[in-house]
Amino acid sequence: MRSKIVAGNWKMNLTFAEAETLVDDILDLFDDQDEMNCEIIICPPLPYLELLTDYEFDEQQFNVGAQNCSAYDKGAYTGEVSAKILKSIDVDYCIVGHSERRKYFGETNEVLAEKINRLIENNMSPIYCVGEVLEEREAGRHFEVVKEQLEKGLFHLDGDAIYDTIIAYEPVWAIGTGKTATPEQAQEMHAFIRSMVKERYDEATADEIRILYGGSCNAQNATELFSQPDVDGGLIGGASIKANDFVSICQQASVIGKE
Ligand code: 13P
C-alpha cells in the first residue's frame, strides 16, 4: 500500500519572519492531532531551508525539499545551487520541472533530466512535475504532452533510481487559478502515468511509485482528489502557506491513508 504524501510548495512567498510564524502555527496545529499517517514535505524558498531542517520536531516528522536545483555538479555557476549543496544541509527532496520553471526560465525536458541525474547522484528524491497547458487539453493533446515530459525528462533513469522519484501531475490551467481538475480528470491522468511507468519499468515499480496531484488543491477538495485510486496525495501551492488549510489537507490525506 502506497503511503500518501502532502508536499507544500511555498514558491516565492513569505518573508523570513512570516515563514517562522507559519512553521510555528503549523507545528502548534499538529500538536493537537494524532501522528499523521502520511508523509509531509515542505518546500520553502531556498534561504529558509535550514529553518526547516534545523527544527526539532517531536511527534510529527517533516521532510524538507527545495524548489529547484542546478543541472551542474559544482563550480563557476554564479547564483546556482547544486544538489550536493542541498544534500549537505539535509535537504532530501527537490521539485524539478515545475511548469513555472518550464515557462519563465525556459527549462526543457533535457535540462530537467540532468537536474534529476544530479539529485539521484546525491541520494535525493526528485519530485518531477508534468502537466499540460489549457490549449493542449482543449486540443485533446494532454496525454501526448505528459508522455513526452515523462519519456524525455524521467524515463532515462534505471529501475533502482526511479524508485526514489515522485511524480506530480500539475495541469497548468489549474495552477493558482482556483480551477481544479475534477477527481475524474486527475484519476484518468494518474492512471495513464502509472500505466506508462509499468510499460517502461514493471508492475511492481508502477505499484510503488507515488503520483501527486497539484493545481488549486485545497482543504475543500483534498479528500475527493486523494480518494482516487491513483492519486497518492498532493503538491500544494497557495493553500500550503495557510497553516489551517495545510494541516487540514495533511489530516485528510492521513485519514484516507489509514483506510
Ligand atoms: P496552487 O495550489 O496554488 O494552484 O499551486 C499548485 C502548484 O503549483 C504546486 O506546485
PDB file of C-alpha atoms and ligand atoms in Angstrom, residues 7 9 11 95 98-100 129 170 174-178 214-218 235-240, ligand 1:
ATOM      1  CA  ALA A   7       4.059  18.447  -0.267  1.00  0.00           C
ATOM      2  CA  ASN A   9       5.379  24.407  -2.385  1.00  0.00           C
ATOM      3  CA  LYS A  11       7.005  29.259  -4.172  1.00  0.00           C
ATOM      4  CA  ILE A  95      10.914  19.812  -7.098  1.00  0.00           C
ATOM      5  CA  HIS A  98       7.577  22.850 -12.210  1.00  0.00           C
ATOM      6  CA  SER A  99       5.583  24.497 -15.007  1.00  0.00           C
ATOM      7  CA  GLU A 100       6.660  27.919 -13.727  1.00  0.00           C
ATOM      8  CA  CYS A 129       6.301  17.812 -12.381  1.00  0.00           C
ATOM      9  CA  GLU A 170       0.003  19.554 -12.306  1.00  0.00           C
ATOM     10  CA  ALA A 174      -5.329  24.528 -12.658  1.00  0.00           C
ATOM     11  CA  ILE A 175      -2.311  26.160 -11.001  1.00  0.00           C
ATOM     12  CA  GLY A 176      -3.200  29.234  -8.971  1.00  0.00           C
ATOM     13  CA  THR A 177      -6.451  29.617 -10.887  1.00  0.00           C
ATOM     14  CA  GLY A 178      -8.938  28.111  -8.451  1.00  0.00           C
ATOM     15  CA  GLY A 214      -1.228  19.709  -7.944  1.00  0.00           C
ATOM     16  CA  GLY A 215      -3.335  22.645  -9.078  1.00  0.00           C
ATOM     17  CA  SER A 216      -5.767  24.502  -6.810  1.00  0.00           C
ATOM     18  CA  CYS A 217      -5.834  21.580  -4.394  1.00  0.00           C
ATOM     19  CA  ASN A 218      -7.162  22.908  -1.099  1.00  0.00           C
ATOM     20  CA  LEU A 235       1.615  19.165  -4.309  1.00  0.00           C
ATOM     21  CA  ILE A 236       0.025  22.214  -2.757  1.00  0.00           C
ATOM     22  CA  GLY A 237       0.771  25.834  -3.638  1.00  0.00           C
ATOM     23  CA  GLY A 238      -1.420  28.608  -2.243  1.00  0.00           C
ATOM     24  CA  ALA A 239      -3.034  26.516   0.485  1.00  0.00           C
ATOM     25  CA  SER A 240       0.367  25.399   1.815  1.00  0.00           C
TER      26      SER A 240
HETATM   27  P1  13P B   1      -1.754  26.123  -6.340  1.00  0.00           P
HETATM   28  O1  13P B   1      -2.080  25.079  -5.304  1.00  0.00           O
HETATM   29  O2  13P B   1      -1.576  27.489  -5.770  1.00  0.00           O
HETATM   30  O3  13P B   1      -2.684  26.052  -7.503  1.00  0.00           O
HETATM   31  O4  13P B   1      -0.291  25.725  -6.913  1.00  0.00           O
HETATM   32  C1  13P B   1      -0.052  24.435  -7.263  1.00  0.00           C
HETATM   33  C2  13P B   1       1.394  24.293  -7.528  1.00  0.00           C
HETATM   34  O5  13P B   1       1.915  24.851  -8.470  1.00  0.00           O
HETATM   35  C3  13P B   1       2.191  23.483  -6.596  1.00  0.00           C
HETATM   36  O6  13P B   1       3.456  23.247  -7.080  1.00  0.00           O
END
